[in-house]
Amino acid sequence: MQSIIQVTGLQKSYAGQRVVDGLDLSIHKGECFGLLGPNGAGKTTTLRMLLGLIAPDAGEVTLLGLPVPQAAREARIRVGVVPQMDNLDPDFTVAENLLVYGRYFGLTDGEVEARIPSLLEFANLTNKRDAKVPTLSGGMKRRLTLARALVNDPDVIFLDEPTTGLDPQARHLIWQRLRELTQQGKTLLLTTHFMDEAERLCHRLAVMDNGRLISQGSPRELIEQNIEPQVVEVFGETSAEWANEHAAKYAQRFELSGESAFCYVQDAQPLVAHLQAQSALRYVHRPANLEDVFLKLTGREMRE
Ligand code: ADP
């Protein structure tokens, strides 16, 4: 399998604090790879080192076969970036934003002009070609940022939280487009806080915390390796009391969080039968998902 991004022993410290602490990654051609982790885990610092925007203290990065940061400029000609915050030029129209961005890659206006119709079609923005950026909705701006990242027909696209702040319709459209890109053989590296997004889009995922990789695999593998297959969430004022007294009889593992008890079980039927007789408690029975894995691996306490 062709490796598009290869990372070994990557390290970075700020003010004596290791924020990336010995990272190894191998990302293959045509895959969508997700980097997950709570705030402060080191995801953005990692992306910036992979792009050669900041230098690592130690370790090696190869991007599209080129050493980074030494040959980062050359590698970045074949890379697209969708940053966390939209940084479109508000004074320009949709088409002008694409033209100006193309110039950073040494493309002539004529070359970009020739690509604009297909980029706008991809982004569902054909009828917004001459609209100024401030008149676009949040979803349109994100789609324009994605189209802009494709102006140089990149082989790899870095996406830092591509759907944060979007409504469900806008997210689904972005997901559809990202799938089309991997089907075309492009490689995607994305960060996200949405576990449903990661589960749906990513072929493989790495979970990071405190600068280290703590688990890696396909969404299904991460769920199977880390968590019981069924979850029963029990809600109500007396849920903690109920859980402390009864949960261990039915569940392999349980966690309390506010007025909810999360019960992780191999077989939910005995627990569900028991709960049906408890009128003070409500419950939801569902299959385990990536969010359960994430919370198990990184904890339920808030990170600022
Ligand atoms: P994430 O993207 O996972 O939220 P970051 O890579 O942004 O994490 O940050 C990891 C840690 O590094 C955080 O504690 C953050 O405060 C720190 N950090 C990031 N960039 C800098 C910087 N330029 N100077 C000092 N500290 C930084």
mmCIF file of C-alpha atoms and ligand atoms in Angstrom:
data_model
loop_
_atom_site.group_PDB
_atom_site.id
_atom_site.type_symbol
_atom_site.label_atom_id
_atom_site.label_comp_id
_atom_site.label_asym_id
_atom_site.label_seq_id
_atom_site.Cartn_x
_atom_site.Cartn_y
_atom_site.Cartn_z
ATOM 1 C CA MET A 1 0.000 0.000 0.000
ATOM 2 C CA GLN A 2 1.380 3.394 -0.982
ATOM 3 C CA SER A 3 2.133 5.574 2.029
ATOM 4 C CA ILE A 4 1.188 9.216 1.463
ATOM 5 C CA ILE A 5 2.102 10.498 4.911
ATOM 6 C CA GLN A 6 4.725 8.737 7.029
ATOM 7 C CA VAL A 7 5.563 9.945 10.520
ATOM 8 C CA THR A 8 8.033 8.464 13.007
ATOM 9 C CA GLY A 9 8.895 9.611 16.510
ATOM 10 C CA LEU A 10 7.403 13.084 16.066
ATOM 11 C CA GLN A 11 7.922 15.408 19.037
ATOM 12 C CA LYS A 12 7.172 19.028 19.848
ATOM 13 C CA SER A 13 7.378 20.952 23.126
ATOM 14 C CA TYR A 14 6.144 24.406 24.052
ATOM 15 C CA ALA A 15 7.611 26.002 27.199
ATOM 16 C CA GLY A 16 9.085 22.687 28.293
ATOM 17 C CA GLN A 17 5.767 20.860 27.886
ATOM 18 C CA ARG A 18 5.622 17.983 25.359
ATOM 19 C CA VAL A 19 2.498 18.654 23.307
ATOM 20 C CA VAL A 20 3.332 15.988 20.696
ATOM 21 C CA ASP A 21 5.143 13.110 22.299
ATOM 22 C CA GLY A 22 6.576 10.450 19.998
ATOM 23 C CA LEU A 23 3.937 10.078 17.296
ATOM 24 C CA ASP A 24 4.081 7.344 14.619
ATOM 25 C CA LEU A 25 1.573 7.406 11.749
ATOM 26 C CA SER A 26 1.264 5.888 8.309
ATOM 27 C CA ILE A 27 -1.519 7.158 6.067
ATOM 28 C CA HIS A 28 -2.250 5.340 2.809
ATOM 29 C CA LYS A 29 -3.307 6.544 -0.605
ATOM 30 C CA GLY A 30 -7.057 6.970 -1.016
ATOM 31 C CA GLU A 31 -7.959 6.652 2.641
ATOM 32 C CA CYS A 32 -9.765 9.070 4.857
ATOM 33 C CA PHE A 33 -7.771 9.113 8.097
ATOM 34 C CA GLY A 34 -9.228 10.758 11.199
ATOM 35 C CA LEU A 35 -7.224 12.287 14.027
ATOM 36 C CA LEU A 36 -9.369 12.455 17.152
ATOM 37 C CA GLY A 37 -8.650 13.804 20.600
ATOM 38 C CA PRO A 38 -9.949 16.222 23.222
ATOM 39 C CA ASN A 39 -8.979 19.895 23.100
ATOM 40 C CA GLY A 40 -5.265 20.330 23.718
ATOM 41 C CA ALA A 41 -4.421 16.747 22.650
ATOM 42 C CA GLY A 42 -1.940 18.036 20.056
ATOM 43 C CA LYS A 43 -3.915 17.521 16.827
ATOM 44 C CA THR A 44 -3.426 20.979 15.301
ATOM 45 C CA THR A 45 0.263 21.017 16.245
ATOM 46 C CA THR A 46 0.605 17.637 14.521
ATOM 47 C CA LEU A 47 -1.134 18.844 11.342
ATOM 48 C CA ARG A 48 1.081 21.933 11.271
ATOM 49 C CA MET A 49 4.217 19.799 11.550
ATOM 50 C CA LEU A 50 3.006 17.458 8.789
ATOM 51 C CA LEU A 51 2.532 20.490 6.546
ATOM 52 C CA GLY A 52 5.966 21.851 7.458
ATOM 53 C CA LEU A 53 4.507 25.043 8.954
ATOM 54 C CA ILE A 54 6.335 24.444 12.232
ATOM 55 C CA ALA A 55 9.483 22.403 12.785
ATOM 56 C CA PRO A 56 9.413 19.349 15.055
ATOM 57 C CA ASP A 57 11.924 19.019 17.901
ATOM 58 C CA ALA A 58 12.527 15.408 16.862
ATOM 59 C CA GLY A 59 11.180 12.785 14.492
ATOM 60 C CA GLU A 60 10.691 12.413 10.776
ATOM 61 C CA VAL A 61 7.868 13.350 8.418
ATOM 62 C CA THR A 62 7.512 12.310 4.793
ATOM 63 C CA LEU A 63 4.670 13.906 2.837
ATOM 64 C CA LEU A 64 4.052 12.549 -0.666
ATOM 65 C CA GLY A 65 7.512 10.992 -0.570
ATOM 66 C CA LEU A 66 9.229 14.281 0.291
ATOM 67 C CA PRO A 67 10.979 15.074 3.594
ATOM 68 C CA VAL A 68 9.199 17.748 5.664
ATOM 69 C CA PRO A 69 9.991 20.470 6.653
ATOM 70 C CA GLN A 70 13.041 20.385 4.290
ATOM 71 C CA ALA A 71 10.969 19.978 1.095
ATOM 72 C CA ALA A 72 7.667 21.239 2.502
ATOM 73 C CA ARG A 73 7.144 23.888 -0.164
ATOM 74 C CA GLU A 74 7.505 21.343 -2.944
ATOM 75 C CA ALA A 75 5.179 18.892 -1.169
ATOM 76 C CA ARG A 76 2.540 21.556 -0.439
ATOM 77 C CA ILE A 77 2.055 22.188 -4.166
ATOM 78 C CA ARG A 78 0.193 18.836 -4.153
ATOM 79 C CA VAL A 79 -1.684 19.463 -0.881
ATOM 80 C CA GLY A 80 -5.012 21.179 -0.134
ATOM 81 C CA VAL A 81 -5.861 22.652 3.271
ATOM 82 C CA VAL A 82 -9.271 23.351 4.810
ATOM 83 C CA PRO A 83 -8.457 25.310 7.989
ATOM 84 C CA GLN A 84 -10.590 25.290 11.126
ATOM 85 C CA MET A 85 -11.660 28.904 10.666
ATOM 86 C CA ASP A 86 -12.863 30.128 7.291
ATOM 87 C CA ASN A 87 -10.281 32.603 6.029
ATOM 88 C CA LEU A 88 -11.922 33.555 2.740
ATOM 89 C CA ASP A 89 -11.358 37.074 1.500
ATOM 90 C CA PRO A 90 -14.569 39.006 2.336
ATOM 91 C CA ASP A 91 -13.895 41.710 -0.268
ATOM 92 C CA PHE A 92 -13.902 39.243 -3.149
ATOM 93 C CA THR A 93 -16.562 37.207 -4.889
ATOM 94 C CA VAL A 94 -16.685 33.422 -4.832
ATOM 95 C CA ALA A 95 -14.871 33.136 -8.181
ATOM 96 C CA GLU A 96 -12.284 35.772 -7.222
ATOM 97 C CA ASN A 97 -11.438 33.848 -4.054
ATOM 98 C CA LEU A 98 -10.595 30.826 -6.203
ATOM 99 C CA LEU A 99 -8.526 32.908 -8.638
ATOM 100 C CA VAL A 100 -6.486 34.608 -5.935
ATOM 101 C CA TYR A 101 -5.831 31.310 -4.155
ATOM 102 C CA GLY A 102 -4.722 29.664 -7.410
ATOM 103 C CA ARG A 103 -1.985 32.280 -7.763
ATOM 104 C CA TYR A 104 -0.302 30.955 -4.570
ATOM 105 C CA PHE A 105 0.269 27.730 -6.492
ATOM 106 C CA GLY A 106 1.651 29.509 -9.524
ATOM 107 C CA LEU A 107 -1.497 28.864 -11.549
ATOM 108 C CA THR A 108 -2.392 31.464 -14.174
ATOM 109 C CA ASP A 109 -5.812 33.112 -14.025
ATOM 110 C CA GLY A 110 -6.633 31.296 -17.257
ATOM 111 C CA GLU A 111 -5.835 27.915 -15.712
ATOM 112 C CA VAL A 112 -7.976 28.636 -12.653
ATOM 113 C CA GLU A 113 -10.803 30.084 -14.827
ATOM 114 C CA ALA A 114 -10.900 26.781 -16.681
ATOM 115 C CA ARG A 115 -11.342 24.901 -13.373
ATOM 116 C CA ILE A 116 -13.869 27.251 -11.788
ATOM 117 C CA PRO A 117 -17.043 25.720 -13.312
ATOM 118 C CA SER A 118 -16.235 22.217 -12.070
ATOM 119 C CA LEU A 119 -15.092 23.497 -8.654
ATOM 120 C CA LEU A 120 -18.313 25.481 -8.255
ATOM 121 C CA GLU A 121 -20.391 22.527 -9.338
ATOM 122 C CA PHE A 122 -18.596 20.294 -6.809
ATOM 123 C CA ALA A 123 -19.310 22.869 -4.099
ATOM 124 C CA ASN A 124 -22.967 23.397 -5.193
ATOM 125 C CA LEU A 125 -22.126 27.077 -5.710
ATOM 126 C CA THR A 126 -22.580 27.473 -9.453
ATOM 127 C CA ASN A 127 -25.227 30.165 -9.047
ATOM 128 C CA LYS A 128 -23.103 32.006 -6.435
ATOM 129 C CA ARG A 129 -20.125 32.587 -8.700
ATOM 130 C CA ASP A 130 -20.358 36.390 -8.455
ATOM 131 C CA ALA A 131 -21.663 36.605 -4.879
ATOM 132 C CA LYS A 132 -19.527 38.362 -2.282
ATOM 133 C CA VAL A 133 -18.371 36.162 0.615
ATOM 134 C CA PRO A 134 -20.351 37.965 3.383
ATOM 135 C CA THR A 135 -23.618 37.116 1.593
ATOM 136 C CA LEU A 136 -22.950 33.347 1.811
ATOM 137 C CA SER A 137 -24.376 31.042 4.497
ATOM 138 C CA GLY A 138 -22.017 29.164 6.832
ATOM 139 C CA GLY A 139 -22.435 25.984 4.784
ATOM 140 C CA MET A 140 -21.683 27.808 1.533
ATOM 141 C CA LYS A 141 -18.529 29.342 3.018
ATOM 142 C CA ARG A 142 -17.313 25.916 4.123
ATOM 143 C CA ARG A 143 -18.016 24.506 0.660
ATOM 144 C CA LEU A 144 -16.142 27.393 -0.926
ATOM 145 C CA THR A 145 -13.208 26.753 1.415
ATOM 146 C CA LEU A 146 -13.285 23.097 0.312
ATOM 147 C CA ALA A 147 -13.453 24.089 -3.372
ATOM 148 C CA ARG A 148 -10.568 26.496 -2.797
ATOM 149 C CA ALA A 149 -8.499 23.661 -1.268
ATOM 150 C CA LEU A 150 -9.009 21.748 -4.536
ATOM 151 C CA VAL A 151 -7.902 24.570 -6.834
ATOM 152 C CA ASN A 152 -4.470 22.959 -7.354
ATOM 153 C CA ASP A 153 -5.985 19.463 -7.851
ATOM 154 C CA PRO A 154 -4.174 18.169 -4.730
ATOM 155 C CA ASP A 155 -3.371 14.517 -3.952
ATOM 156 C CA VAL A 156 -3.813 15.036 -0.188
ATOM 157 C CA ILE A 157 -6.273 17.257 1.645
ATOM 158 C CA PHE A 158 -5.880 18.293 5.286
ATOM 159 C CA LEU A 159 -9.177 19.230 6.933
ATOM 160 C CA ASP A 160 -9.218 20.719 10.439
ATOM 161 C CA GLU A 161 -12.772 20.282 11.821
ATOM 162 C CA PRO A 162 -14.427 20.653 8.396
ATOM 163 C CA THR A 163 -18.041 20.653 9.599
ATOM 164 C CA THR A 164 -17.902 22.520 12.924
ATOM 165 C CA GLY A 165 -20.783 25.017 13.144
ATOM 166 C CA LEU A 166 -22.798 23.547 10.254
ATOM 167 C CA ASP A 167 -26.409 22.357 10.347
ATOM 168 C CA PRO A 168 -27.154 18.673 9.577
ATOM 169 C CA GLN A 169 -28.037 19.305 5.913
ATOM 170 C CA ALA A 170 -24.802 21.200 5.309
ATOM 171 C CA ARG A 171 -22.774 18.508 7.100
ATOM 172 C CA HIS A 172 -24.302 15.744 5.003
ATOM 173 C CA LEU A 173 -23.434 17.582 1.806
ATOM 174 C CA ILE A 174 -19.814 18.028 2.923
ATOM 175 C CA TRP A 175 -19.630 14.302 3.865
ATOM 176 C CA GLN A 176 -20.911 13.345 0.435
ATOM 177 C CA ARG A 177 -18.268 15.509 -1.220
ATOM 178 C CA LEU A 178 -15.475 14.149 0.970
ATOM 179 C CA ARG A 179 -16.492 10.593 0.023
ATOM 180 C CA GLU A 180 -16.349 11.559 -3.632
ATOM 181 C CA LEU A 181 -12.794 12.815 -3.123
ATOM 182 C CA THR A 182 -11.587 9.516 -1.640
ATOM 183 C CA GLN A 183 -13.349 7.652 -4.457
ATOM 184 C CA GLN A 184 -11.238 9.722 -6.854
ATOM 185 C CA GLY A 185 -8.140 8.386 -5.064
ATOM 186 C CA LYS A 186 -7.395 11.474 -3.011
ATOM 187 C CA THR A 187 -6.117 11.026 0.544
ATOM 188 C CA LEU A 188 -7.832 12.906 3.369
ATOM 189 C CA LEU A 189 -6.502 13.658 6.832
ATOM 190 C CA LEU A 190 -9.127 15.218 9.048
ATOM 191 C CA THR A 191 -9.651 16.212 12.646
ATOM 192 C CA THR A 192 -13.125 16.268 14.109
ATOM 193 C CA HIS A 193 -14.951 16.380 17.416
ATOM 194 C CA PHE A 194 -17.974 14.664 15.874
ATOM 195 C CA MET A 195 -17.738 10.956 16.487
ATOM 196 C CA ASP A 196 -20.603 10.214 14.085
ATOM 197 C CA GLU A 197 -18.667 12.065 11.399
ATOM 198 C CA ALA A 198 -15.501 10.070 12.123
ATOM 199 C CA GLU A 199 -17.437 6.796 12.209
ATOM 200 C CA ARG A 200 -19.140 7.493 8.878
ATOM 201 C CA LEU A 201 -16.267 9.020 6.932
ATOM 202 C CA CYS A 202 -12.978 7.612 8.151
ATOM 203 C CA HIS A 203 -11.468 4.346 6.985
ATOM 204 C CA ARG A 204 -9.029 4.511 9.897
ATOM 205 C CA LEU A 205 -8.731 6.647 13.001
ATOM 206 C CA ALA A 206 -6.122 7.521 15.570
ATOM 207 C CA VAL A 207 -7.138 8.746 19.024
ATOM 208 C CA MET A 208 -4.644 11.170 20.590
ATOM 209 C CA ASP A 209 -4.409 12.434 24.138
ATOM 210 C CA ASN A 210 -1.613 14.387 25.831
ATOM 211 C CA GLY A 211 0.422 14.307 22.635
ATOM 212 C CA ARG A 212 0.386 10.499 22.297
ATOM 213 C CA LEU A 213 -1.560 8.022 20.207
ATOM 214 C CA ILE A 214 -3.658 5.915 22.508
ATOM 215 C CA SER A 215 -5.524 3.794 19.958
ATOM 216 C CA GLN A 216 -5.616 3.286 16.211
ATOM 217 C CA GLY A 217 -7.732 1.278 13.753
ATOM 218 C CA SER A 218 -10.940 1.274 11.722
ATOM 219 C CA PRO A 219 -14.031 2.608 13.531
ATOM 220 C CA ARG A 220 -15.338 -0.967 13.838
ATOM 221 C CA GLU A 221 -12.018 -2.250 15.193
ATOM 222 C CA LEU A 222 -11.840 0.531 17.779
ATOM 223 C CA ILE A 223 -15.345 -0.274 18.980
ATOM 224 C CA GLU A 224 -14.769 -4.045 19.065
ATOM 225 C CA GLN A 225 -11.396 -3.770 20.788
ATOM 226 C CA ASN A 226 -12.323 -1.213 23.409
ATOM 227 C CA ILE A 227 -15.925 -1.588 24.371
ATOM 228 C CA GLU A 228 -18.808 -3.990 25.067
ATOM 229 C CA PRO A 229 -21.206 -4.226 22.112
ATOM 230 C CA GLN A 230 -24.374 -2.869 23.791
ATOM 231 C CA VAL A 231 -25.046 0.239 25.863
ATOM 232 C CA VAL A 232 -28.012 0.972 28.101
ATOM 233 C CA GLU A 233 -28.176 4.597 29.237
ATOM 234 C CA VAL A 234 -30.276 4.968 32.353
ATOM 235 C CA PHE A 235 -31.626 8.422 33.262
ATOM 236 C CA GLY A 236 -33.445 9.892 36.232
ATOM 237 C CA GLU A 237 -32.833 11.442 39.645
ATOM 238 C CA THR A 238 -32.333 8.026 41.188
ATOM 239 C CA SER A 239 -30.121 6.619 38.418
ATOM 240 C CA ALA A 240 -26.875 6.862 40.432
ATOM 241 C CA GLU A 241 -28.475 5.204 43.448
ATOM 242 C CA TRP A 242 -29.960 2.510 41.206
ATOM 243 C CA ALA A 243 -26.626 1.958 39.406
ATOM 244 C CA ASN A 244 -24.593 1.645 42.600
ATOM 245 C CA GLU A 245 -26.996 -0.975 43.880
ATOM 246 C CA HIS A 246 -27.907 -2.949 40.740
ATOM 247 C CA ALA A 247 -25.779 -2.121 37.688
ATOM 248 C CA ALA A 248 -22.930 -4.517 38.486
ATOM 249 C CA LYS A 249 -25.411 -7.436 38.435
ATOM 250 C CA TYR A 250 -26.289 -6.760 34.793
ATOM 251 C CA ALA A 251 -23.459 -4.757 33.242
ATOM 252 C CA GLN A 252 -19.826 -5.669 32.567
ATOM 253 C CA ARG A 253 -18.995 -2.036 33.298
ATOM 254 C CA PHE A 254 -20.869 1.158 34.156
ATOM 255 C CA GLU A 255 -20.034 4.848 34.346
ATOM 256 C CA LEU A 256 -21.946 7.603 36.128
ATOM 257 C CA SER A 257 -22.215 11.051 34.599
ATOM 258 C CA GLY A 258 -24.644 13.542 36.151
ATOM 259 C CA GLU A 259 -28.076 11.933 36.241
ATOM 260 C CA SER A 260 -27.112 9.244 33.725
ATOM 261 C CA ALA A 261 -25.684 5.782 34.241
ATOM 262 C CA PHE A 262 -24.020 4.309 31.158
ATOM 263 C CA CYS A 263 -24.157 0.516 31.365
ATOM 264 C CA TYR A 264 -21.913 -1.426 28.957
ATOM 265 C CA VAL A 265 -23.140 -4.975 28.389
ATOM 266 C CA GLN A 266 -22.594 -8.068 26.231
ATOM 267 C CA ASP A 267 -26.301 -8.901 26.349
ATOM 268 C CA ALA A 268 -28.764 -6.139 27.193
ATOM 269 C CA GLN A 269 -31.906 -8.267 27.588
ATOM 270 C CA PRO A 270 -31.703 -9.059 31.357
ATOM 271 C CA LEU A 271 -30.966 -5.396 32.147
ATOM 272 C CA VAL A 272 -33.762 -4.131 29.886
ATOM 273 C CA ALA A 273 -36.213 -6.572 31.480
ATOM 274 C CA HIS A 274 -35.195 -5.309 34.925
ATOM 275 C CA LEU A 275 -35.510 -1.647 33.873
ATOM 276 C CA GLN A 276 -38.989 -2.155 32.459
ATOM 277 C CA ALA A 277 -40.139 -2.728 36.035
ATOM 278 C CA GLN A 278 -38.503 0.494 37.375
ATOM 279 C CA SER A 279 -41.038 3.269 36.841
ATOM 280 C CA ALA A 280 -38.777 6.068 38.171
ATOM 281 C CA LEU A 281 -36.118 5.433 35.527
ATOM 282 C CA ARG A 282 -36.007 6.035 31.802
ATOM 283 C CA TYR A 283 -33.533 4.288 29.546
ATOM 284 C CA VAL A 284 -32.177 4.082 26.012
ATOM 285 C CA HIS A 285 -30.766 0.844 24.648
ATOM 286 C CA ARG A 286 -28.391 1.179 21.673
ATOM 287 C CA PRO A 287 -25.304 -0.410 20.073
ATOM 288 C CA ALA A 288 -21.930 0.894 21.299
ATOM 289 C CA ASN A 289 -20.457 3.632 19.115
ATOM 290 C CA LEU A 290 -17.247 5.553 18.625
ATOM 291 C CA GLU A 291 -18.256 8.191 21.174
ATOM 292 C CA ASP A 292 -18.335 5.479 23.861
ATOM 293 C CA VAL A 293 -14.808 4.463 22.839
ATOM 294 C CA PHE A 294 -13.608 8.068 22.846
ATOM 295 C CA LEU A 295 -15.027 8.745 26.318
ATOM 296 C CA LYS A 296 -13.588 5.498 27.671
ATOM 297 C CA LEU A 297 -10.125 6.273 26.296
ATOM 298 C CA THR A 298 -9.964 9.985 27.106
ATOM 299 C CA GLY A 299 -12.314 10.282 30.111
ATOM 300 C CA ARG A 300 -15.504 12.249 30.687
ATOM 301 C CA GLU A 301 -14.031 15.297 32.402
ATOM 302 C CA MET A 302 -14.054 18.602 30.498
ATOM 303 C CA ARG A 303 -10.912 19.878 28.759
ATOM 304 C CA GLU A 304 -10.628 23.599 28.216
HETATM 305 P P1 ADP B 1 -5.621 20.338 19.698
HETATM 306 O O1 ADP B 1 -5.567 20.758 18.254
HETATM 307 O O2 ADP B 1 -5.647 18.856 19.874
HETATM 308 O O3 ADP B 1 -6.702 21.021 20.477
HETATM 309 P P2 ADP B 1 -3.147 21.815 19.919
HETATM 310 O O4 ADP B 1 -2.153 21.134 19.042
HETATM 311 O O5 ADP B 1 -3.775 23.070 19.409
HETATM 312 O O6 ADP B 1 -4.234 20.764 20.382
HETATM 313 O O7 ADP B 1 -2.447 22.174 21.296
HETATM 314 C C1 ADP B 1 -1.719 21.242 22.076
HETATM 315 C C2 ADP B 1 -1.117 21.982 23.250
HETATM 316 O O8 ADP B 1 -0.082 22.842 22.780
HETATM 317 C C3 ADP B 1 -2.084 22.873 24.008
HETATM 318 O O9 ADP B 1 -1.802 22.776 25.386
HETATM 319 C C4 ADP B 1 -1.770 24.264 23.484
HETATM 320 O O10 ADP B 1 -2.056 25.237 24.443
HETATM 321 C C5 ADP B 1 -0.276 24.162 23.205
HETATM 322 N N1 ADP B 1 0.167 25.042 22.108
HETATM 323 C C6 ADP B 1 -0.219 24.945 20.810
HETATM 324 N N2 ADP B 1 0.383 25.882 20.044
HETATM 325 C C7 ADP B 1 1.169 26.611 20.895
HETATM 326 C C8 ADP B 1 2.070 27.726 20.722
HETATM 327 N N3 ADP B 1 2.278 28.295 19.526
HETATM 328 N N4 ADP B 1 2.722 28.172 21.827
HETATM 329 C C9 ADP B 1 2.526 27.602 23.032
HETATM 330 N N5 ADP B 1 1.696 26.553 23.258
HETATM 331 C C10 ADP B 1 1.039 26.054 22.213
#
